[in-house]
Coordinates of N, CA and C in Angstrom, one line a residue:
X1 N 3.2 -196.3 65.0 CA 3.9 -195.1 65.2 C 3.3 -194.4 66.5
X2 N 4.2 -194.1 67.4 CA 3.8 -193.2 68.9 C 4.0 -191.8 68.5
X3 N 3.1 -191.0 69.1 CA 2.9 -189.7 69.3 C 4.8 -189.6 70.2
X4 N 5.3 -188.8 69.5 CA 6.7 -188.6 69.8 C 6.4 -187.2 70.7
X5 N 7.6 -187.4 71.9 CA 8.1 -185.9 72.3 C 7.5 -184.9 73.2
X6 N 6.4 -185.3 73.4 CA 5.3 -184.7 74.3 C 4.3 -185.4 74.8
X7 N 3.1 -185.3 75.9 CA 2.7 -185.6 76.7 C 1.1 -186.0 75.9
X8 N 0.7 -187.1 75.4 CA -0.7 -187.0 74.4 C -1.6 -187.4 74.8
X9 N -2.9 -187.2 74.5 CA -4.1 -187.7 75.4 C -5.3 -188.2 73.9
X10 N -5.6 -189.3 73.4 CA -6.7 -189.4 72.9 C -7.8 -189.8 73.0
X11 N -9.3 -188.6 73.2 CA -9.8 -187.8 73.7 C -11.3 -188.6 73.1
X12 N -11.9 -189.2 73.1 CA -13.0 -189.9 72.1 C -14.4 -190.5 72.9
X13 N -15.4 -190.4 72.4 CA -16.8 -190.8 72.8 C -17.5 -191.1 71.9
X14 N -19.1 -191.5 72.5 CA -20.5 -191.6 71.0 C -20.6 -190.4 71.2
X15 N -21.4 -190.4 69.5 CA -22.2 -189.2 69.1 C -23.0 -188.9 70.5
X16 N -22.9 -187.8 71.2 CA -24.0 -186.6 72.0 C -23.3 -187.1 73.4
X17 N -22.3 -187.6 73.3 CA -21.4 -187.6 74.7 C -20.8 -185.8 75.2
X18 N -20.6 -185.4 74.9 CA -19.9 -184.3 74.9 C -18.4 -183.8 74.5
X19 N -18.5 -184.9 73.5 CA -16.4 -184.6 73.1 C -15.8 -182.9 73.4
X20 N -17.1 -182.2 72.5 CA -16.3 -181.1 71.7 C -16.8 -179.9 73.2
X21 N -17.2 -180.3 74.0 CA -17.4 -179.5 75.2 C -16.5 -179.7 76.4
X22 N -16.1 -180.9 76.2 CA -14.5 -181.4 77.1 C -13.5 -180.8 76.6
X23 N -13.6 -181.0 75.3 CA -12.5 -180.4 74.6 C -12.2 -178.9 74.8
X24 N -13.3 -178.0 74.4 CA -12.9 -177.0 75.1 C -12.9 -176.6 76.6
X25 N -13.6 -177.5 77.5 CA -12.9 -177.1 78.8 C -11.1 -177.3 78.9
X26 N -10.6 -178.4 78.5 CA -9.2 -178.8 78.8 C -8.8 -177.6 77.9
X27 N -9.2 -177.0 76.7 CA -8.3 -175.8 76.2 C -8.4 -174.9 76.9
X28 N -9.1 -174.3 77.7 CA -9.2 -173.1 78.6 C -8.2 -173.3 79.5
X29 N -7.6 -174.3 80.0 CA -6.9 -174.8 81.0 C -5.5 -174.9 80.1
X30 N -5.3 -174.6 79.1 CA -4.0 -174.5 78.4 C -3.3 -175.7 77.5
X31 N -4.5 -177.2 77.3 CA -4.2 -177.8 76.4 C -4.0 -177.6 74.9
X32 N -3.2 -177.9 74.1 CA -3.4 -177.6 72.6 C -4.6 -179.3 72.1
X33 N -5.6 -178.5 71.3 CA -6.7 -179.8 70.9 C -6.4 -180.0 69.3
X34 N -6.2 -181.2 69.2 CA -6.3 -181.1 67.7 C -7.4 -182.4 67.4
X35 N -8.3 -181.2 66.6 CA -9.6 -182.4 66.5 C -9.8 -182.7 64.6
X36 N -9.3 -184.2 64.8 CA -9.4 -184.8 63.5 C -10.7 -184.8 63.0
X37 N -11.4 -184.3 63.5 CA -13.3 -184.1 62.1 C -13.0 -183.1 61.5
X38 N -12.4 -181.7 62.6 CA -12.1 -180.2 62.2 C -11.3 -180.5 60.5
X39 N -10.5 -181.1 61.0 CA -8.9 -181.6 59.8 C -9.6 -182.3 58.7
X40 N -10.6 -183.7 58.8 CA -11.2 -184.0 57.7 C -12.3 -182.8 56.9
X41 N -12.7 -182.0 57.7 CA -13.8 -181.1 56.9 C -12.9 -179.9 56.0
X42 N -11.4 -179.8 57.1 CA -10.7 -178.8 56.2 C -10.2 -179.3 54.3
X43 N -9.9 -180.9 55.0 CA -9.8 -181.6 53.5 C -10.6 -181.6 52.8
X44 N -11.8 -181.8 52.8 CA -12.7 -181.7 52.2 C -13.6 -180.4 51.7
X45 N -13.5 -179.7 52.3 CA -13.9 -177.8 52.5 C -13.8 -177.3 50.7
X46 N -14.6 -176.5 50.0 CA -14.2 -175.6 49.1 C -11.9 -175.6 48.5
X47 N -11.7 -176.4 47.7 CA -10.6 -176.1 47.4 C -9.6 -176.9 48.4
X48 N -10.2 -177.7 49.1 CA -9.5 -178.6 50.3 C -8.4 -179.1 50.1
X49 N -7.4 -180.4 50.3 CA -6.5 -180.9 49.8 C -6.7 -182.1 49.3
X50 N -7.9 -182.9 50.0 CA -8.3 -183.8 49.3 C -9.1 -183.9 48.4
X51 N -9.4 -182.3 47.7 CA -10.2 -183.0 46.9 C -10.0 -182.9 45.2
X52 N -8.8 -182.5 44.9 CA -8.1 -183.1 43.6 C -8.5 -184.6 43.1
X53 N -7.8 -185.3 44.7 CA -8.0 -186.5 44.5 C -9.0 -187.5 44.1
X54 N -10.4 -186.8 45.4 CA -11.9 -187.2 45.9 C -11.9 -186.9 44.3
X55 N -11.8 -186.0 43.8 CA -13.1 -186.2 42.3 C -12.5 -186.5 41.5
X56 N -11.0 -186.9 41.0 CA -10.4 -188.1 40.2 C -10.6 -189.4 40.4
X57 N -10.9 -189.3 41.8 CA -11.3 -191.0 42.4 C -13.4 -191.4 42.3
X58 N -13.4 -190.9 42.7 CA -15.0 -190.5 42.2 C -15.9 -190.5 41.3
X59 N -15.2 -188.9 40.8 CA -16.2 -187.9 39.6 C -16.5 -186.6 40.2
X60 N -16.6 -185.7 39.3 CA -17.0 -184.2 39.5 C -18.1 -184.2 40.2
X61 N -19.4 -185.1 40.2 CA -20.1 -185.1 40.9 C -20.3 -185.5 42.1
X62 N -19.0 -185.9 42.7 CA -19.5 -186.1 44.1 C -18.8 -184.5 45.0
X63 N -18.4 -183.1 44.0 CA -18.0 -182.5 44.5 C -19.7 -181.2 44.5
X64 N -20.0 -180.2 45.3 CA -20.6 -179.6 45.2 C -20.0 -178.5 44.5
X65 N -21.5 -177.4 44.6 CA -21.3 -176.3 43.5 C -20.6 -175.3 43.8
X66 N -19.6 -175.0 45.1 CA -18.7 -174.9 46.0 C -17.9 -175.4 45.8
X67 N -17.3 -176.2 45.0 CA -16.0 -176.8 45.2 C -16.0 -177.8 46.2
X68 N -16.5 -178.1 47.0 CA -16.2 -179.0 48.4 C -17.2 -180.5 48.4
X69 N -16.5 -181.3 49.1 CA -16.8 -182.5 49.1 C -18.4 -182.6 49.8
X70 N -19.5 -183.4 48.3 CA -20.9 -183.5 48.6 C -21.1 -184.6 49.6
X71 N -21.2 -184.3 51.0 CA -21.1 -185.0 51.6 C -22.3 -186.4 52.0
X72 N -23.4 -185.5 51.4 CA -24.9 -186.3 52.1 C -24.7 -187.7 50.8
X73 N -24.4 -187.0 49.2 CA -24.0 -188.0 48.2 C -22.8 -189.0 48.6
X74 N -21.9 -188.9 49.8 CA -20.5 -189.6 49.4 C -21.3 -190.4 50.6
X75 N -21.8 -189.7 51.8 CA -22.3 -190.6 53.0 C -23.2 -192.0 52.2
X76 N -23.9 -191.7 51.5 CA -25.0 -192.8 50.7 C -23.9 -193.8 50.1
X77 N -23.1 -193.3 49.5 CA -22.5 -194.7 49.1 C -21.6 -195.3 49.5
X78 N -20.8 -194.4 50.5 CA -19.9 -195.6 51.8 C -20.9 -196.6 52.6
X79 N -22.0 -195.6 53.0 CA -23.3 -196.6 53.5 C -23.3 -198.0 53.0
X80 N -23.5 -198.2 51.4 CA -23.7 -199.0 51.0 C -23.0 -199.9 50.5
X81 N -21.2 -198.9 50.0 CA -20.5 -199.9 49.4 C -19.7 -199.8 49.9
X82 N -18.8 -201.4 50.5 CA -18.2 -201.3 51.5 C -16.6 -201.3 50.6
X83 N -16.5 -201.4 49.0 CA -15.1 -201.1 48.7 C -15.1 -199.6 48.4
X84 N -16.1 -198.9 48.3 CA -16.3 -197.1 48.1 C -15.9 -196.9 49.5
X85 N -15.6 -197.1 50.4 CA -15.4 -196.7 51.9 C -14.0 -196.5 52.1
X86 N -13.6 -197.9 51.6 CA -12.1 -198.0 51.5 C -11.5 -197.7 50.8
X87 N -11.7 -196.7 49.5 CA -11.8 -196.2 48.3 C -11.4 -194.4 49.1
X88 N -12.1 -194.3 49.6 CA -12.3 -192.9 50.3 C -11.3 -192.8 51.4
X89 N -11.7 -194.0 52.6 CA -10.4 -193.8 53.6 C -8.9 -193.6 53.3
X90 N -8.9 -194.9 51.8 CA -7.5 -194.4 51.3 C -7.0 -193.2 51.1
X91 N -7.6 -192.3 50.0 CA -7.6 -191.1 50.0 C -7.6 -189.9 51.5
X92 N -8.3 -190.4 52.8 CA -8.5 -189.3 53.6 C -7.5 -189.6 54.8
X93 N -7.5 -190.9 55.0 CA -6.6 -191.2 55.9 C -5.0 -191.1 56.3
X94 N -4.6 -191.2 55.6 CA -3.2 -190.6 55.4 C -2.9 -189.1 55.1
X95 N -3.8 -188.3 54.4 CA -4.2 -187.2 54.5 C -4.1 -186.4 56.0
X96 N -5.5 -187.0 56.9 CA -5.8 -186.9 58.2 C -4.7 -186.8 59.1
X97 N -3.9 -188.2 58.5 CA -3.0 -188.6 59.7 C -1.7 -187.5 59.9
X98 N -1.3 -187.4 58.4 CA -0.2 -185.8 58.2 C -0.7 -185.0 58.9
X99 N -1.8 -184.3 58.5 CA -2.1 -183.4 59.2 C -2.2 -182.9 60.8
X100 N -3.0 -183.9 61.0 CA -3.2 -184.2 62.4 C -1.3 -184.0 63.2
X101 N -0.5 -184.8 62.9 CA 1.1 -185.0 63.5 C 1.2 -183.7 63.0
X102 N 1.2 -182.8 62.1 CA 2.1 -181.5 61.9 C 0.9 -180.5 63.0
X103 N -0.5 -180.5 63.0 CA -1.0 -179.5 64.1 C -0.6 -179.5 65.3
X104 N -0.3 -181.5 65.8 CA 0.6 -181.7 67.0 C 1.8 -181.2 67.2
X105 N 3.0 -181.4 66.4 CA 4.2 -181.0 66.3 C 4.2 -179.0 66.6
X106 N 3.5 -178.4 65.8 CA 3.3 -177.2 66.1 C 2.7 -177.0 67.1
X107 N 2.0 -177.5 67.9 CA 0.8 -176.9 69.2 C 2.1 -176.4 70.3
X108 N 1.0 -175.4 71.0 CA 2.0 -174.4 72.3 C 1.6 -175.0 73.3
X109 N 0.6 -175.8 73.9 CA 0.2 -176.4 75.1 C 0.7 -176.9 76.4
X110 N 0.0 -176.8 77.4 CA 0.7 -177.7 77.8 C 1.1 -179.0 77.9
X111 N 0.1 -179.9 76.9 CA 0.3 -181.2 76.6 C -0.8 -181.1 75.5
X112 N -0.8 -181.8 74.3 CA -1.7 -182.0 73.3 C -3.0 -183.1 73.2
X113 N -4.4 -182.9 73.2 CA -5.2 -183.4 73.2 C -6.0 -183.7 71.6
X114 N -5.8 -185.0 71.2 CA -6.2 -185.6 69.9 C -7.8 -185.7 70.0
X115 N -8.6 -185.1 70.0 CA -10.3 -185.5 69.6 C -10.3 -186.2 68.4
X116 N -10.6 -187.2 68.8 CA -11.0 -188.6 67.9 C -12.3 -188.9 67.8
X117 N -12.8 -188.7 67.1 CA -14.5 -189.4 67.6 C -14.6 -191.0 67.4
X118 N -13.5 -191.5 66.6 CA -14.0 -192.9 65.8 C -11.9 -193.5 66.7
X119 N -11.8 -193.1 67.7 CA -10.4 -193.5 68.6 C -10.6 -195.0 68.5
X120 N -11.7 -195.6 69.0 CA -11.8 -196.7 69.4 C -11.8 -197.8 67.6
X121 N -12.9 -197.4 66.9 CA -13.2 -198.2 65.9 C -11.7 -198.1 64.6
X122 N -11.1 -196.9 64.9 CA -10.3 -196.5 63.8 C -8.8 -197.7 64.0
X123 N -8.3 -198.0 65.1 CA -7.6 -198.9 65.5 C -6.2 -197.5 65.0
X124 N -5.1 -198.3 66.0 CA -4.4 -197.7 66.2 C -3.9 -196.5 66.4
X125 N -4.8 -195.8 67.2 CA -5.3 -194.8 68.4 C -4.3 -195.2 69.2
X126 N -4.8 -195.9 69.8 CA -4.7 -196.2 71.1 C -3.2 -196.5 71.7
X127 N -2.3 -197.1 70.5 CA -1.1 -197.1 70.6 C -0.1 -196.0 70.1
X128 N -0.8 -194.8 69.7 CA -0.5 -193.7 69.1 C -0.2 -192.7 70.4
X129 N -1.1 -193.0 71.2 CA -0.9 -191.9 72.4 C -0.6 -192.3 74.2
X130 N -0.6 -191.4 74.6 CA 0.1 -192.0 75.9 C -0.8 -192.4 77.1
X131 N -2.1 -191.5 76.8 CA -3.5 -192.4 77.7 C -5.0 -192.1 76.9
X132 N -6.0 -192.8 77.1 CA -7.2 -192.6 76.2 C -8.0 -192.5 77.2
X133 N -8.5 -191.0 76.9 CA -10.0 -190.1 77.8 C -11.3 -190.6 76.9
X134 N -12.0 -191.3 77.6 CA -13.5 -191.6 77.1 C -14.7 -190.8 77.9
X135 N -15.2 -189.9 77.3 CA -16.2 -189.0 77.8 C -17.5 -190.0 77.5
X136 N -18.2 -190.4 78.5 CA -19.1 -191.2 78.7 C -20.7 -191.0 79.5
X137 N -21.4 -191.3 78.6 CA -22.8 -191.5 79.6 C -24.1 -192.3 78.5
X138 N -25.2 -192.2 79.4 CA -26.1 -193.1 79.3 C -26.3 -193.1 77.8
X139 N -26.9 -194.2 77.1 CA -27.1 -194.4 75.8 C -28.2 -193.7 75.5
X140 N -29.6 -193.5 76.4 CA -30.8 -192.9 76.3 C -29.8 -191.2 75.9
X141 N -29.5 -191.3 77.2 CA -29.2 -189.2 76.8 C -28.3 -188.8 75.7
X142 N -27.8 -189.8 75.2 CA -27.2 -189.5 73.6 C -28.1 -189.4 73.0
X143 N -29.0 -190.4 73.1 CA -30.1 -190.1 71.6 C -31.0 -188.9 72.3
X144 N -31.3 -188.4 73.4 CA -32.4 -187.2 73.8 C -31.4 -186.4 73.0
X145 N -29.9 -186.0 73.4 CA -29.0 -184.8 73.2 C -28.7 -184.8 71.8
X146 N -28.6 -185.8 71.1 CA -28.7 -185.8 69.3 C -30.2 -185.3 68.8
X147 N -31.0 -185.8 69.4 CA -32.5 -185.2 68.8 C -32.8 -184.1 68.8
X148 N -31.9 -183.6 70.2 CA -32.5 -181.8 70.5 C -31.6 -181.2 69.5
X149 N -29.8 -181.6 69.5 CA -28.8 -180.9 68.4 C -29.0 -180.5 66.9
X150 N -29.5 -182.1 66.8 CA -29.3 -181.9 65.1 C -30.6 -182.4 64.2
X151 N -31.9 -182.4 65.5 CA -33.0 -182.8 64.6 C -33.4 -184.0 64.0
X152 N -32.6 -184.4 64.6 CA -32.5 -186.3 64.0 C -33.8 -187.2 64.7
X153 N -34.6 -188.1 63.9 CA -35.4 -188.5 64.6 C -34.5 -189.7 65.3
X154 N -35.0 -190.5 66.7 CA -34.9 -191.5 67.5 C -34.0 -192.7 67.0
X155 N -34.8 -193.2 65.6 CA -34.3 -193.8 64.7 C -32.8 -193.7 64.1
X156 N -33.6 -192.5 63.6 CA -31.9 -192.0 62.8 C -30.5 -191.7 63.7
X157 N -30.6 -190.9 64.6 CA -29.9 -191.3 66.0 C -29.3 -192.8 66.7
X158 N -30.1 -193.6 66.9 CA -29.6 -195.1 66.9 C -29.1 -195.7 65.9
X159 N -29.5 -195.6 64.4 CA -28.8 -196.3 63.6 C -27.1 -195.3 63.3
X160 N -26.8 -194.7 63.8 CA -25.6 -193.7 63.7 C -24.9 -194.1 64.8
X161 N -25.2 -194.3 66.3 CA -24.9 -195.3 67.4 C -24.5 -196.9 66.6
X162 N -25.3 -197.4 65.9 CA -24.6 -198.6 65.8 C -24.0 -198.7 64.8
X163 N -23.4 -197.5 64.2 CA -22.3 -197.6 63.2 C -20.6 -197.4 64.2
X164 N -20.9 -197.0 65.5 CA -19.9 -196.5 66.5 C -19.7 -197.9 67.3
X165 N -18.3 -197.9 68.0 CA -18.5 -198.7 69.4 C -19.4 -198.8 70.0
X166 N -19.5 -199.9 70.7 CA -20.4 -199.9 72.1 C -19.7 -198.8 73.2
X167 N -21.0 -198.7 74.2 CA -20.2 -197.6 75.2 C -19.3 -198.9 76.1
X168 N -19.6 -200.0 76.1 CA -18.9 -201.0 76.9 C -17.6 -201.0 76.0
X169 N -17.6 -201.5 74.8 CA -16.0 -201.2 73.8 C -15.3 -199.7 74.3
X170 N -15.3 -198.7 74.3 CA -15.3 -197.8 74.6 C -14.8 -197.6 76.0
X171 N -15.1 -197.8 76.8 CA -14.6 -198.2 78.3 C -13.7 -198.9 78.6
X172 N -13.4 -199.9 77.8 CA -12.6 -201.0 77.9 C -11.3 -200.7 77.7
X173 N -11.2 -199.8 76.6 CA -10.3 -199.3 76.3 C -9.2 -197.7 76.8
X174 N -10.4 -197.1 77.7 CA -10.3 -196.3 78.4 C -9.0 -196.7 79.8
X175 N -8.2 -195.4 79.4 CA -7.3 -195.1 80.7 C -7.9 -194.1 81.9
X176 N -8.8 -192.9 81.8 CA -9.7 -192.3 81.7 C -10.7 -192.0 81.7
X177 N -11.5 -191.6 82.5 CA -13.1 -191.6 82.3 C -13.7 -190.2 82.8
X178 N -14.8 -189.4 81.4 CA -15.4 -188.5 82.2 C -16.8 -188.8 82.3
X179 N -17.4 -188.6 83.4 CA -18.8 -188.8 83.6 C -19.7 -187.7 82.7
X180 N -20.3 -187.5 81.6 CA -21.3 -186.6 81.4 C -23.0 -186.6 81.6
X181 N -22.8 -187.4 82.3 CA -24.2 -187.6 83.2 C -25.4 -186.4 83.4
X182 N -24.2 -185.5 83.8 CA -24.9 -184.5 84.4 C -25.1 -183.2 83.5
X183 N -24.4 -181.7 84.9 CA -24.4 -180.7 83.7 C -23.1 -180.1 83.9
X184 N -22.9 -179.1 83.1 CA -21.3 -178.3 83.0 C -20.7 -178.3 84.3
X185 N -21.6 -178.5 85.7 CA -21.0 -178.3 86.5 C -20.2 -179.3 86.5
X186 N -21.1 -180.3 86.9 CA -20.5 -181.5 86.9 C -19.4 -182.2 86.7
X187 N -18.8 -181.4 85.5 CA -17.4 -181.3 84.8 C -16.6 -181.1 85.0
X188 N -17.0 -179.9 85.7 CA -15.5 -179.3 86.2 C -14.5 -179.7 87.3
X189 N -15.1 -180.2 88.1 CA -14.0 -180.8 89.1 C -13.9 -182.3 88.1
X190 N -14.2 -183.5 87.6 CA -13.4 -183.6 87.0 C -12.2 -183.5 85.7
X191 N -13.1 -182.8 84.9 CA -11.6 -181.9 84.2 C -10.4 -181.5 84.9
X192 N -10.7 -180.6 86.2 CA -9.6 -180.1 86.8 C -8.9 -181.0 87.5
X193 N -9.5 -182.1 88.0 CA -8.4 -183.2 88.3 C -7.5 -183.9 87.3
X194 N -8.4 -184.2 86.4 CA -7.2 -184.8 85.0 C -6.3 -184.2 84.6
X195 N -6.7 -182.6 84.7 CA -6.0 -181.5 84.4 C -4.5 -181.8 85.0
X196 N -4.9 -181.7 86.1 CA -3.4 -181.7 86.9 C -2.7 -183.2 86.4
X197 N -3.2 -184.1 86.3 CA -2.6 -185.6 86.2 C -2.1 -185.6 85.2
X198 N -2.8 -184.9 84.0 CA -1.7 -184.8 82.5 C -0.8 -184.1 82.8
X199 N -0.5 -182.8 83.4 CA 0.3 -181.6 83.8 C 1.6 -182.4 84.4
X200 N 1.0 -183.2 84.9 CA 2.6 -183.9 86.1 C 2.7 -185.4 85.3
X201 N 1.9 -185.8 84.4 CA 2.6 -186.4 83.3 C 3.6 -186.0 82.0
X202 N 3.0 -184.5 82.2 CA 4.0 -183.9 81.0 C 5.2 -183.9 81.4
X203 N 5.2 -183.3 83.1 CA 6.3 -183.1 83.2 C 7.3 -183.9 83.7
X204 N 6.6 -185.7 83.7 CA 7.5 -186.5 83.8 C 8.0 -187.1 82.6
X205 N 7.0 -186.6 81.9 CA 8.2 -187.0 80.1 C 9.1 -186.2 79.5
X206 N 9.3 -185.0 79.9 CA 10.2 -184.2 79.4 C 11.5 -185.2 79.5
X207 N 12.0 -184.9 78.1 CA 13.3 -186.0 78.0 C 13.3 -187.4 78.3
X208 N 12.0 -187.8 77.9 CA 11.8 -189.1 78.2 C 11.5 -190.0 77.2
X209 N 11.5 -191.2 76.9 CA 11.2 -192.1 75.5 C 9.6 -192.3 76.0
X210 N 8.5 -192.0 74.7 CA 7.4 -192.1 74.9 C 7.0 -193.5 75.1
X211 N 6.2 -193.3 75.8 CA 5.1 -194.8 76.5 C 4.1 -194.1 76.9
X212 N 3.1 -195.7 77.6 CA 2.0 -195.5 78.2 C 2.4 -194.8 79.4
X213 N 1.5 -194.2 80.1 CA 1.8 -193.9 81.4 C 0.1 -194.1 82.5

């Protein structure tokens, strides 16, 4: 199924690439972002919509004392059981995916930007939208920029990396490319060039049957 009707971009990198800082540069510039982690956490959240299901499929205990999906408990056993994974995607995936199309369908943008973090591994991304932005850089400064974020040791950081694409898989698949090598500056003239390239892709689809472009 293609992103219908408007001009789409999905938006995806490794952990400590800088997704969710691209993302907000392209919204300042007037893209609508719809980011599918945001959408999974809302399913999951205190009273979420998935989670009738999560703890009929489950048990009460994998819900916390909040209401909301125990996540460090559900992470441990997708880790380890690979039919508990697909047990769970069942449940969140089609969930995700509604959601995600109705935030799209509603967005005011000038063209809509899907943040995907798992674009590449999830399959069927990529023929969902009309070009794929890979925010990209060194593998070292993922793991420096995850250690300084979230406190993660070296270790724990790489083994979270090899649950992701390669940054070579990742590239391959890219229409797209931002360099985050550097710093905010660095950014901005690429952003603002893309900027305009989606802008005059939008407005070559108006009234157009969706494709790649």
């Amino acid at each position: 199924m293609h992103i219908q009707n408007y001009f789409s971009v999905g938006l995806t990198g490794g952990i400590g690439c800088g997704k969710s800082t691209v993302a907000d540069m392209f919204a300042a510039r007037g893209a609508s972002i719809v980011d599918t982690d945001q959408i999974a956490h809302s399913l999951t959240a205190p009273n979420g919509a998935a989670m009738p299901a999560l703890v009929a499929e489950f048990g009460a205990d994998y819900a916390d004392a909040r209401g909301a999906l125990d996540r460090t408990k559900m992470r441990n056993l997708v880790f380890s059981d690979a039919a508990a994974k697909a047990r769970l995607e069942a449940i969140l995936h089609p969930r995700i995916r509604q959601a995600t199309l109705a935030a799209a369908e509603a967005a005011t943008g000038s063209y809509v930007i899907f943040a995907v973090p798992l674009l590449v591994e999830s399959g069927g991304w990529v023929e969902r939208v009309n070009r794929v932005l890979v925010i990209d850089c060194l593998e070292s400064l993922q793991v420096s920029r995850v250690m300084a974020r979230n406190g993660l040791s070296e270790e724990q950081v790489k083994a979270i990396m090899a649950t992701q694409a390669t940054r070579a898989m990742r590239l391959a698949a890219a229409d797209d490319v931002i360099d985050n090598n550097g710093d905010l500056a660095s950014l901005e003239p690429q952003i603002a060039q893309l900027h305009d390239l989606y802008l005059a892709f939008s407005k070559r689809m108006a009234g157009m049957a969706p494709q790649r472009l």
